[in-house]
mmCIF file with all atom_site columns, C-alpha atoms in Angstrom:
data_model
loop_
_atom_site.group_PDB
_atom_site.id
_atom_site.type_symbol
_atom_site.label_atom_id
_atom_site.label_alt_id
_atom_site.label_comp_id
_atom_site.label_asym_id
_atom_site.label_entity_id
_atom_site.label_seq_id
_atom_site.pdbx_PDB_ins_code
_atom_site.Cartn_x
_atom_site.Cartn_y
_atom_site.Cartn_z
_atom_site.occupancy
_atom_site.B_iso_or_equiv
_atom_site.pdbx_formal_charge
_atom_site.auth_seq_id
_atom_site.auth_comp_id
_atom_site.auth_asym_id
_atom_site.auth_atom_id
_atom_site.pdbx_PDB_model_num
ATOM 1   C CA . UNK V 1 1   ? -30.541 -14.484 -33.271 1.00 0.00 ? 261 UNK V CA 1
ATOM 2   C CA . UNK V 1 2   ? -27.594 -12.394 -34.404 1.00 0.00 ? 262 UNK V CA 1
ATOM 3   C CA . UNK V 1 3   ? -28.761 -9.430  -32.292 1.00 0.00 ? 263 UNK V CA 1
ATOM 4   C CA . UNK V 1 4   ? -29.033 -11.646 -29.204 1.00 0.00 ? 264 UNK V CA 1
ATOM 5   C CA . UNK V 1 5   ? -25.461 -12.891 -29.609 1.00 0.00 ? 265 UNK V CA 1
ATOM 6   C CA . UNK V 1 6   ? -24.171 -9.340  -30.112 1.00 0.00 ? 266 UNK V CA 1
ATOM 7   C CA . UNK V 1 7   ? -25.939 -8.137  -26.953 1.00 0.00 ? 267 UNK V CA 1
ATOM 8   C CA . UNK V 1 8   ? -24.509 -11.043 -24.955 1.00 0.00 ? 268 UNK V CA 1
ATOM 9   C CA . UNK V 1 9   ? -20.965 -10.257 -26.176 1.00 0.00 ? 269 UNK V CA 1
ATOM 10  C CA . UNK V 1 10  ? -21.251 -6.551  -25.281 1.00 0.00 ? 270 UNK V CA 1
ATOM 11  C CA . UNK V 1 11  ? -22.623 -7.410  -21.825 1.00 0.00 ? 271 UNK V CA 1
ATOM 12  C CA . UNK V 1 12  ? -19.784 -9.825  -21.167 1.00 0.00 ? 272 UNK V CA 1
ATOM 13  C CA . UNK V 1 13  ? -17.159 -7.205  -22.055 1.00 0.00 ? 273 UNK V CA 1
ATOM 14  C CA . UNK V 1 14  ? -18.747 -4.557  -19.833 1.00 0.00 ? 274 UNK V CA 1
ATOM 15  C CA . UNK V 1 15  ? -19.011 -6.899  -16.866 1.00 0.00 ? 275 UNK V CA 1
ATOM 16  C CA . UNK V 1 16  ? -15.542 -8.324  -17.349 1.00 0.00 ? 276 UNK V CA 1
ATOM 17  C CA . UNK V 1 17  ? -13.682 -4.976  -17.397 1.00 0.00 ? 277 UNK V CA 1
ATOM 18  C CA . UNK V 1 18  ? -13.999 -4.212  -13.659 1.00 0.00 ? 278 UNK V CA 1
ATOM 19  C CA . UNK V 1 19  ? -13.001 -7.786  -12.821 1.00 0.00 ? 279 UNK V CA 1
ATOM 20  C CA . UNK V 1 20  ? -9.899  -7.494  -14.999 1.00 0.00 ? 280 UNK V CA 1
ATOM 21  C CA . UNK V 1 21  ? -8.922  -4.258  -13.245 1.00 0.00 ? 281 UNK V CA 1
ATOM 22  C CA . UNK V 1 22  ? -9.630  -5.282  -9.666  1.00 0.00 ? 282 UNK V CA 1
ATOM 23  C CA . UNK V 1 23  ? -9.710  -9.034  -9.151  1.00 0.00 ? 283 UNK V CA 1
ATOM 24  C CA . UNK V 1 24  ? -6.157  -10.217 -8.627  1.00 0.00 ? 284 UNK V CA 1
ATOM 25  C CA . UNK V 1 25  ? -5.663  -13.914 -7.950  1.00 0.00 ? 285 UNK V CA 1
ATOM 26  C CA . UNK V 1 26  ? -3.268  -15.976 -5.870  1.00 0.00 ? 286 UNK V CA 1
ATOM 27  C CA . UNK V 1 27  ? 0.366   -15.325 -6.784  1.00 0.00 ? 287 UNK V CA 1
ATOM 28  C CA . UNK V 1 28  ? -0.127  -11.944 -8.460  1.00 0.00 ? 288 UNK V CA 1
ATOM 29  C CA . UNK V 1 29  ? 2.965   -9.789  -7.853  1.00 0.00 ? 289 UNK V CA 1
ATOM 30  C CA . UNK V 1 30  ? 3.015   -6.016  -7.348  1.00 0.00 ? 290 UNK V CA 1
ATOM 31  C CA . UNK V 1 31  ? 6.117   -3.854  -7.629  1.00 0.00 ? 291 UNK V CA 1
ATOM 32  C CA . UNK V 1 32  ? 6.051   -0.136  -7.001  1.00 0.00 ? 292 UNK V CA 1
ATOM 33  C CA . UNK V 1 33  ? 7.983   3.008   -6.262  1.00 0.00 ? 293 UNK V CA 1
ATOM 34  C CA . UNK V 1 34  ? 6.976   6.059   -4.238  1.00 0.00 ? 294 UNK V CA 1
ATOM 35  C CA . UNK V 1 35  ? 8.001   9.442   -2.930  1.00 0.00 ? 295 UNK V CA 1
ATOM 36  C CA . UNK V 1 36  ? 7.227   10.325  0.655   1.00 0.00 ? 296 UNK V CA 1
ATOM 37  C CA . UNK V 1 37  ? 7.121   13.081  3.276   1.00 0.00 ? 297 UNK V CA 1
ATOM 38  C CA . UNK V 1 38  ? 7.643   12.199  6.963   1.00 0.00 ? 298 UNK V CA 1
ATOM 39  C CA . UNK V 1 39  ? 6.929   14.086  10.184  1.00 0.00 ? 299 UNK V CA 1
ATOM 40  C CA . UNK V 1 40  ? 8.075   13.051  13.699  1.00 0.00 ? 300 UNK V CA 1
ATOM 41  C CA . UNK V 1 41  ? 6.275   14.255  16.823  1.00 0.00 ? 301 UNK V CA 1
ATOM 42  C CA . UNK V 1 42  ? 6.767   13.973  20.601  1.00 0.00 ? 302 UNK V CA 1
ATOM 43  C CA . UNK V 1 43  ? 10.094  15.692  21.135  1.00 0.00 ? 303 UNK V CA 1
ATOM 44  C CA . UNK V 1 44  ? 11.904  14.578  17.990  1.00 0.00 ? 304 UNK V CA 1
ATOM 45  C CA . UNK V 1 45  ? 10.233  17.320  15.922  1.00 0.00 ? 305 UNK V CA 1
ATOM 46  C CA . UNK V 1 46  ? 11.791  16.471  12.587  1.00 0.00 ? 306 UNK V CA 1
ATOM 47  C CA . UNK V 1 47  ? 10.438  16.386  9.069   1.00 0.00 ? 307 UNK V CA 1
ATOM 48  C CA . UNK V 1 48  ? 11.732  15.641  5.603   1.00 0.00 ? 308 UNK V CA 1
ATOM 49  C CA . UNK V 1 49  ? 11.298  13.790  2.335   1.00 0.00 ? 309 UNK V CA 1
ATOM 50  C CA . UNK V 1 50  ? 12.510  10.584  0.765   1.00 0.00 ? 310 UNK V CA 1
ATOM 51  C CA . UNK V 1 51  ? 11.540  7.673   -1.430  1.00 0.00 ? 311 UNK V CA 1
ATOM 52  C CA . UNK V 1 52  ? 11.513  3.935   -1.698  1.00 0.00 ? 312 UNK V CA 1
ATOM 53  C CA . UNK V 1 53  ? 10.185  0.772   -3.296  1.00 0.00 ? 313 UNK V CA 1
ATOM 54  C CA . UNK V 1 54  ? 7.615   -1.898  -2.543  1.00 0.00 ? 314 UNK V CA 1
ATOM 55  C CA . UNK V 1 55  ? 7.086   -5.580  -3.399  1.00 0.00 ? 315 UNK V CA 1
ATOM 56  C CA . UNK V 1 56  ? 3.822   -7.396  -2.765  1.00 0.00 ? 316 UNK V CA 1
ATOM 57  C CA . UNK V 1 57  ? 2.480   -10.908 -3.344  1.00 0.00 ? 317 UNK V CA 1
ATOM 58  C CA . UNK V 1 58  ? -1.260  -11.631 -3.391  1.00 0.00 ? 318 UNK V CA 1
ATOM 59  C CA . UNK V 1 59  ? -2.304  -14.405 -1.013  1.00 0.00 ? 319 UNK V CA 1
ATOM 60  C CA . UNK V 1 60  ? -5.880  -14.112 -2.321  1.00 0.00 ? 320 UNK V CA 1
ATOM 61  C CA . UNK V 1 61  ? -8.043  -11.576 -4.152  1.00 0.00 ? 321 UNK V CA 1
ATOM 62  C CA . UNK V 1 62  ? -7.970  -9.183  -1.201  1.00 0.00 ? 322 UNK V CA 1
ATOM 63  C CA . UNK V 1 63  ? -5.038  -10.108 1.076   1.00 0.00 ? 323 UNK V CA 1
ATOM 64  C CA . UNK V 1 64  ? -1.523  -9.031  0.063   1.00 0.00 ? 324 UNK V CA 1
ATOM 65  C CA . UNK V 1 65  ? 1.784   -9.653  1.828   1.00 0.00 ? 325 UNK V CA 1
ATOM 66  C CA . UNK V 1 66  ? 4.005   -6.583  1.292   1.00 0.00 ? 326 UNK V CA 1
ATOM 67  C CA . UNK V 1 67  ? 7.630   -5.697  1.966   1.00 0.00 ? 327 UNK V CA 1
ATOM 68  C CA . UNK V 1 68  ? 9.308   -2.339  1.416   1.00 0.00 ? 328 UNK V CA 1
ATOM 69  C CA . UNK V 1 69  ? 12.435  -0.272  1.845   1.00 0.00 ? 329 UNK V CA 1
ATOM 70  C CA . UNK V 1 70  ? 12.788  3.517   1.973   1.00 0.00 ? 330 UNK V CA 1
ATOM 71  C CA . UNK V 1 71  ? 15.340  6.248   2.664   1.00 0.00 ? 331 UNK V CA 1
ATOM 72  C CA . UNK V 1 72  ? 14.478  9.655   4.143   1.00 0.00 ? 332 UNK V CA 1
ATOM 73  C CA . UNK V 1 73  ? 16.424  12.815  5.024   1.00 0.00 ? 333 UNK V CA 1
ATOM 74  C CA . UNK V 1 74  ? 14.948  14.620  8.032   1.00 0.00 ? 334 UNK V CA 1
ATOM 75  C CA . UNK V 1 75  ? 15.888  18.022  9.488   1.00 0.00 ? 335 UNK V CA 1
ATOM 76  C CA . UNK V 1 76  ? 14.778  20.212  12.405  1.00 0.00 ? 336 UNK V CA 1
ATOM 77  C CA . UNK V 1 77  ? 14.441  23.969  12.803  1.00 0.00 ? 337 UNK V CA 1
ATOM 78  C CA . UNK V 1 78  ? 16.471  23.835  16.030  1.00 0.00 ? 338 UNK V CA 1
ATOM 79  C CA . UNK V 1 79  ? 19.703  22.797  14.283  1.00 0.00 ? 339 UNK V CA 1
ATOM 80  C CA . UNK V 1 80  ? 21.224  22.026  10.906  1.00 0.00 ? 340 UNK V CA 1
ATOM 81  C CA . UNK V 1 81  ? 21.659  18.368  11.789  1.00 0.00 ? 341 UNK V CA 1
ATOM 82  C CA . UNK V 1 82  ? 20.240  15.984  9.193   1.00 0.00 ? 342 UNK V CA 1
ATOM 83  C CA . UNK V 1 83  ? 19.098  12.470  9.915   1.00 0.00 ? 343 UNK V CA 1
ATOM 84  C CA . UNK V 1 84  ? 19.363  9.783   7.276   1.00 0.00 ? 344 UNK V CA 1
ATOM 85  C CA . UNK V 1 85  ? 16.826  7.066   7.993   1.00 0.00 ? 345 UNK V CA 1
ATOM 86  C CA . UNK V 1 86  ? 16.896  3.698   6.267   1.00 0.00 ? 346 UNK V CA 1
ATOM 87  C CA . UNK V 1 87  ? 13.667  1.824   6.914   1.00 0.00 ? 347 UNK V CA 1
ATOM 88  C CA . UNK V 1 88  ? 12.667  -1.714  6.010   1.00 0.00 ? 348 UNK V CA 1
ATOM 89  C CA . UNK V 1 89  ? 9.459   -3.484  6.938   1.00 0.00 ? 349 UNK V CA 1
ATOM 90  C CA . UNK V 1 90  ? 6.647   -5.843  6.102   1.00 0.00 ? 350 UNK V CA 1
ATOM 91  C CA . UNK V 1 91  ? 2.875   -5.912  6.539   1.00 0.00 ? 351 UNK V CA 1
ATOM 92  C CA . UNK V 1 92  ? -0.345  -7.695  5.707   1.00 0.00 ? 352 UNK V CA 1
ATOM 93  C CA . UNK V 1 93  ? -2.681  -5.547  3.597   1.00 0.00 ? 353 UNK V CA 1
ATOM 94  C CA . UNK V 1 94  ? -6.381  -5.902  2.864   1.00 0.00 ? 354 UNK V CA 1
ATOM 95  C CA . UNK V 1 95  ? -7.595  -4.565  -0.498  1.00 0.00 ? 355 UNK V CA 1
ATOM 96  C CA . UNK V 1 96  ? -11.302 -3.711  -0.814  1.00 0.00 ? 356 UNK V CA 1
ATOM 97  C CA . UNK V 1 97  ? -12.807 -2.782  -4.233  1.00 0.00 ? 357 UNK V CA 1
ATOM 98  C CA . UNK V 1 98  ? -14.608 0.574   -4.060  1.00 0.00 ? 358 UNK V CA 1
ATOM 99  C CA . UNK V 1 99  ? -15.578 0.916   -7.710  1.00 0.00 ? 359 UNK V CA 1
ATOM 100 C CA . UNK V 1 100 ? -14.710 -0.179  -11.222 1.00 0.00 ? 360 UNK V CA 1
ATOM 101 C CA . UNK V 1 101 ? -11.083 0.957   -10.980 1.00 0.00 ? 361 UNK V CA 1
ATOM 102 C CA . UNK V 1 102 ? -10.611 1.995   -7.328  1.00 0.00 ? 362 UNK V CA 1
ATOM 103 C CA . UNK V 1 103 ? -9.827  0.000   -4.231  1.00 0.00 ? 363 UNK V CA 1
ATOM 104 C CA . UNK V 1 104 ? -9.161  0.937   -0.631  1.00 0.00 ? 364 UNK V CA 1
ATOM 105 C CA . UNK V 1 105 ? -6.208  -0.437  1.337   1.00 0.00 ? 365 UNK V CA 1
ATOM 106 C CA . UNK V 1 106 ? -5.746  -0.974  5.073   1.00 0.00 ? 366 UNK V CA 1
ATOM 107 C CA . UNK V 1 107 ? -2.711  -2.728  6.547   1.00 0.00 ? 367 UNK V CA 1
ATOM 108 C CA . UNK V 1 108 ? -0.860  -3.530  9.758   1.00 0.00 ? 368 UNK V CA 1
ATOM 109 C CA . UNK V 1 109 ? 2.794   -4.455  10.027  1.00 0.00 ? 369 UNK V CA 1
ATOM 110 C CA . UNK V 1 110 ? 6.201   -3.864  11.598  1.00 0.00 ? 370 UNK V CA 1
ATOM 111 C CA . UNK V 1 111 ? 9.355   -2.088  10.477  1.00 0.00 ? 371 UNK V CA 1
ATOM 112 C CA . UNK V 1 112 ? 12.821  -1.143  11.638  1.00 0.00 ? 372 UNK V CA 1
ATOM 113 C CA . UNK V 1 113 ? 14.483  2.213   10.971  1.00 0.00 ? 373 UNK V CA 1
ATOM 114 C CA . UNK V 1 114 ? 18.237  2.746   11.195  1.00 0.00 ? 374 UNK V CA 1
ATOM 115 C CA . UNK V 1 115 ? 19.069  6.347   12.011  1.00 0.00 ? 375 UNK V CA 1
ATOM 116 C CA . UNK V 1 116 ? 22.352  8.021   11.023  1.00 0.00 ? 376 UNK V CA 1
ATOM 117 C CA . UNK V 1 117 ? 23.561  11.614  10.861  1.00 0.00 ? 377 UNK V CA 1
ATOM 118 C CA . UNK V 1 118 ? 26.613  11.341  8.582   1.00 0.00 ? 378 UNK V CA 1
ATOM 119 C CA . UNK V 1 119 ? 29.217  11.971  11.316  1.00 0.00 ? 379 UNK V CA 1
ATOM 120 C CA . UNK V 1 120 ? 28.662  8.882   13.441  1.00 0.00 ? 380 UNK V CA 1
ATOM 121 C CA . UNK V 1 121 ? 27.163  5.490   12.828  1.00 0.00 ? 381 UNK V CA 1
ATOM 122 C CA . UNK V 1 122 ? 23.831  6.307   14.481  1.00 0.00 ? 382 UNK V CA 1
ATOM 123 C CA . UNK V 1 123 ? 22.197  9.213   16.256  1.00 0.00 ? 383 UNK V CA 1
ATOM 124 C CA . UNK V 1 124 ? 21.255  7.153   19.313  1.00 0.00 ? 384 UNK V CA 1
ATOM 125 C CA . UNK V 1 125 ? 23.966  5.476   21.392  1.00 0.00 ? 385 UNK V CA 1
ATOM 126 C CA . UNK V 1 126 ? 23.688  1.913   22.691  1.00 0.00 ? 386 UNK V CA 1
ATOM 127 C CA . UNK V 1 127 ? 22.639  -1.283  20.992  1.00 0.00 ? 387 UNK V CA 1
ATOM 128 C CA . UNK V 1 128 ? 18.940  -0.742  21.728  1.00 0.00 ? 388 UNK V CA 1
ATOM 129 C CA . UNK V 1 129 ? 18.858  2.901   20.616  1.00 0.00 ? 389 UNK V CA 1
ATOM 130 C CA . UNK V 1 130 ? 20.545  2.850   17.205  1.00 0.00 ? 390 UNK V CA 1
ATOM 131 C CA . UNK V 1 131 ? 17.375  1.478   15.651  1.00 0.00 ? 391 UNK V CA 1
ATOM 132 C CA . UNK V 1 132 ? 13.695  2.302   15.916  1.00 0.00 ? 392 UNK V CA 1
ATOM 133 C CA . UNK V 1 133 ? 11.454  -0.755  16.104  1.00 0.00 ? 393 UNK V CA 1
ATOM 134 C CA . UNK V 1 134 ? 8.042   0.317   14.827  1.00 0.00 ? 394 UNK V CA 1
ATOM 135 C CA . UNK V 1 135 ? 4.492   -0.942  14.694  1.00 0.00 ? 395 UNK V CA 1
ATOM 136 C CA . UNK V 1 136 ? 2.878   0.405   11.516  1.00 0.00 ? 396 UNK V CA 1
ATOM 137 C CA . UNK V 1 137 ? -0.704  1.218   10.535  1.00 0.00 ? 397 UNK V CA 1
ATOM 138 C CA . UNK V 1 138 ? -1.503  2.111   6.930   1.00 0.00 ? 398 UNK V CA 1
ATOM 139 C CA . UNK V 1 139 ? -4.527  3.368   5.011   1.00 0.00 ? 399 UNK V CA 1
ATOM 140 C CA . UNK V 1 140 ? -4.620  4.257   1.337   1.00 0.00 ? 400 UNK V CA 1
ATOM 141 C CA . UNK V 1 141 ? -6.242  3.958   -2.047  1.00 0.00 ? 401 UNK V CA 1
ATOM 142 C CA . UNK V 1 142 ? -5.213  2.600   -5.436  1.00 0.00 ? 402 UNK V CA 1
ATOM 143 C CA . UNK V 1 143 ? -6.632  3.795   -8.758  1.00 0.00 ? 403 UNK V CA 1
ATOM 144 C CA . UNK V 1 144 ? -6.071  1.663   -11.864 1.00 0.00 ? 404 UNK V CA 1
ATOM 145 C CA . UNK V 1 145 ? -4.784  3.479   -14.964 1.00 0.00 ? 405 UNK V CA 1
ATOM 146 C CA . UNK V 1 146 ? -4.541  0.353   -17.103 1.00 0.00 ? 406 UNK V CA 1
ATOM 147 C CA . UNK V 1 147 ? -5.067  -3.357  -16.464 1.00 0.00 ? 407 UNK V CA 1
ATOM 148 C CA . UNK V 1 148 ? -1.650  -3.629  -14.796 1.00 0.00 ? 408 UNK V CA 1
ATOM 149 C CA . UNK V 1 149 ? -0.671  -0.081  -13.773 1.00 0.00 ? 409 UNK V CA 1
ATOM 150 C CA . UNK V 1 150 ? -2.153  1.904   -10.876 1.00 0.00 ? 410 UNK V CA 1
ATOM 151 C CA . UNK V 1 151 ? -1.595  5.094   -8.887  1.00 0.00 ? 411 UNK V CA 1
ATOM 152 C CA . UNK V 1 152 ? -1.281  4.475   -5.133  1.00 0.00 ? 412 UNK V CA 1
ATOM 153 C CA . UNK V 1 153 ? -1.720  7.069   -2.369  1.00 0.00 ? 413 UNK V CA 1
ATOM 154 C CA . UNK V 1 154 ? -1.327  6.184   1.306   1.00 0.00 ? 414 UNK V CA 1
ATOM 155 C CA . UNK V 1 155 ? -0.802  7.480   4.832   1.00 0.00 ? 415 UNK V CA 1
ATOM 156 C CA . UNK V 1 156 ? 1.374   5.552   7.291   1.00 0.00 ? 416 UNK V CA 1
ATOM 157 C CA . UNK V 1 157 ? 1.530   5.963   11.056  1.00 0.00 ? 417 UNK V CA 1
ATOM 158 C CA . UNK V 1 158 ? 4.421   4.343   12.954  1.00 0.00 ? 418 UNK V CA 1
ATOM 159 C CA . UNK V 1 159 ? 5.067   4.189   16.704  1.00 0.00 ? 419 UNK V CA 1
ATOM 160 C CA . UNK V 1 160 ? 8.568   3.365   18.007  1.00 0.00 ? 420 UNK V CA 1
ATOM 161 C CA . UNK V 1 161 ? 8.151   0.679   20.653  1.00 0.00 ? 421 UNK V CA 1
ATOM 162 C CA . UNK V 1 162 ? 11.769  0.679   21.913  1.00 0.00 ? 422 UNK V CA 1
ATOM 163 C CA . UNK V 1 163 ? 12.181  4.414   22.598  1.00 0.00 ? 423 UNK V CA 1
ATOM 164 C CA . UNK V 1 164 ? 10.546  6.885   24.964  1.00 0.00 ? 424 UNK V CA 1
ATOM 165 C CA . UNK V 1 165 ? 10.877  10.663  24.794  1.00 0.00 ? 425 UNK V CA 1
ATOM 166 C CA . UNK V 1 166 ? 10.188  12.937  27.769  1.00 0.00 ? 426 UNK V CA 1
ATOM 167 C CA . UNK V 1 167 ? 7.889   15.729  26.625  1.00 0.00 ? 427 UNK V CA 1
ATOM 168 C CA . UNK V 1 168 ? 7.350   19.214  28.077  1.00 0.00 ? 428 UNK V CA 1
ATOM 169 C CA . UNK V 1 169 ? 4.714   17.888  30.473  1.00 0.00 ? 429 UNK V CA 1
ATOM 170 C CA . UNK V 1 170 ? 7.370   15.490  31.893  1.00 0.00 ? 430 UNK V CA 1
ATOM 171 C CA . UNK V 1 171 ? 5.620   12.432  30.528  1.00 0.00 ? 431 UNK V CA 1
ATOM 172 C CA . UNK V 1 172 ? 7.573   9.699   28.758  1.00 0.00 ? 432 UNK V CA 1
ATOM 173 C CA . UNK V 1 173 ? 5.925   8.741   25.500  1.00 0.00 ? 433 UNK V CA 1
ATOM 174 C CA . UNK V 1 174 ? 6.725   6.566   22.537  1.00 0.00 ? 434 UNK V CA 1
ATOM 175 C CA . UNK V 1 175 ? 7.345   8.816   19.503  1.00 0.00 ? 435 UNK V CA 1
ATOM 176 C CA . UNK V 1 176 ? 5.112   8.600   16.438  1.00 0.00 ? 436 UNK V CA 1
ATOM 177 C CA . UNK V 1 177 ? 6.015   9.353   12.848  1.00 0.00 ? 437 UNK V CA 1
ATOM 178 C CA . UNK V 1 178 ? 3.536   10.115  10.071  1.00 0.00 ? 438 UNK V CA 1
ATOM 179 C CA . UNK V 1 179 ? 4.410   9.420   6.458   1.00 0.00 ? 439 UNK V CA 1
ATOM 180 C CA . UNK V 1 180 ? 2.428   10.420  3.358   1.00 0.00 ? 440 UNK V CA 1
ATOM 181 C CA . UNK V 1 181 ? 3.220   8.691   0.067   1.00 0.00 ? 441 UNK V CA 1
ATOM 182 C CA . UNK V 1 182 ? 2.366   8.797   -3.599  1.00 0.00 ? 442 UNK V CA 1
ATOM 183 C CA . UNK V 1 183 ? 3.598   6.477   -6.337  1.00 0.00 ? 443 UNK V CA 1
ATOM 184 C CA . UNK V 1 184 ? 2.887   3.819   -8.941  1.00 0.00 ? 444 UNK V CA 1
ATOM 185 C CA . UNK V 1 185 ? 2.251   0.073   -8.709  1.00 0.00 ? 445 UNK V CA 1
ATOM 186 C CA . UNK V 1 186 ? 2.593   -2.500  -11.481 1.00 0.00 ? 446 UNK V CA 1
ATOM 187 C CA . UNK V 1 187 ? 0.854   -5.884  -11.224 1.00 0.00 ? 447 UNK V CA 1
ATOM 188 C CA . UNK V 1 188 ? 1.720   -9.029  -13.147 1.00 0.00 ? 448 UNK V CA 1
ATOM 189 C CA . UNK V 1 189 ? 1.427   -12.802 -13.021 1.00 0.00 ? 449 UNK V CA 1
ATOM 190 C CA . UNK V 1 190 ? -0.918  -14.840 -10.872 1.00 0.00 ? 450 UNK V CA 1
ATOM 191 C CA . UNK V 1 191 ? -4.243  -16.463 -11.599 1.00 0.00 ? 451 UNK V CA 1
ATOM 192 C CA . UNK V 1 192 ? -6.791  -13.939 -12.733 1.00 0.00 ? 452 UNK V CA 1
ATOM 193 C CA . UNK V 1 193 ? -10.486 -14.616 -12.312 1.00 0.00 ? 453 UNK V CA 1
ATOM 194 C CA . UNK V 1 194 ? -12.136 -15.350 -15.628 1.00 0.00 ? 454 UNK V CA 1
ATOM 195 C CA . UNK V 1 195 ? -15.241 -13.236 -16.235 1.00 0.00 ? 455 UNK V CA 1
ATOM 196 C CA . UNK V 1 196 ? -18.468 -15.166 -16.287 1.00 0.00 ? 456 UNK V CA 1
ATOM 197 C CA . UNK V 1 197 ? -19.934 -15.577 -19.765 1.00 0.00 ? 457 UNK V CA 1
ATOM 198 C CA . UNK V 1 198 ? -23.531 -14.493 -20.201 1.00 0.00 ? 458 UNK V CA 1
ATOM 199 C CA . UNK V 1 199 ? -25.487 -17.201 -21.939 1.00 0.00 ? 459 UNK V CA 1
ATOM 200 C CA . UNK V 1 200 ? -28.189 -15.963 -24.313 1.00 0.00 ? 460 UNK V CA 1
ATOM 201 C CA . UNK V 1 201 ? -31.721 -16.877 -23.320 1.00 0.00 ? 461 UNK V CA 1
ATOM 202 C CA . UNK V 1 202 ? -33.176 -19.786 -25.318 1.00 0.00 ? 462 UNK V CA 1
ATOM 203 C CA . UNK V 1 203 ? -35.417 -18.771 -28.181 1.00 0.00 ? 463 UNK V CA 1
ATOM 204 C CA . UNK V 1 204 ? -39.100 -19.533 -27.846 1.00 0.00 ? 464 UNK V CA 1
ATOM 205 C CA . UNK V 1 205 ? -40.345 -21.546 -30.739 1.00 0.00 ? 465 UNK V CA 1
ATOM 206 C CA . UNK V 1 206 ? -43.876 -21.277 -31.965 1.00 0.00 ? 466 UNK V CA 1
ATOM 207 C CA . UNK V 1 207 ? -45.810 -24.563 -31.723 1.00 0.00 ? 467 UNK V CA 1
ATOM 208 C CA . UNK V 1 208 ? -46.188 -26.373 -35.014 1.00 0.00 ? 468 UNK V CA 1
ATOM 209 C CA . UNK V 1 209 ? -49.635 -26.228 -36.569 1.00 0.00 ? 469 UNK V CA 1
ATOM 210 C CA . UNK V 1 210 ? -50.894 -29.674 -37.603 1.00 0.00 ? 470 UNK V CA 1
#
């Protein structure tokens, strides 16, 4: 009897560990920080590095509403001009468990980037050109280090919907930027799913001999 109870306890702990690492309930909050590298294409031809922070709230075990802010400094080989970009945005992310301590992330959202060069308010002139209004697509992965702390790696593609750049082939295209990030996320609060308790099988009793 004692051995059966011990086996049931060990099994419960082993099954409950992945759930504790991955299953986040309604109201769980995530805060994180990251460093990033960004590349612009289609005529803008700028690249640079920066950093920022993220805040997320779990709507369910897998869906997370996220908001973020980041600052980047971008340069180009053609000149010494530096852009300072302040970006803020939000998105809906889907988290899919891929293992005991790993989950994949895909997300879609929108953001706005304010572009300045240090000598004037913004690089682009006009009310509609001093900001880049972006549609964002994100894919990444998160690896749990502890119950609450995880490493997060992600790639973000953003297309500016309010700006067109004429390329060498004389075609006007919306510019894309590609951002690669690495950082940490800390989770707390919320309702966590309780691991199911394994009930020991009932003991078979030998029939009484009359």
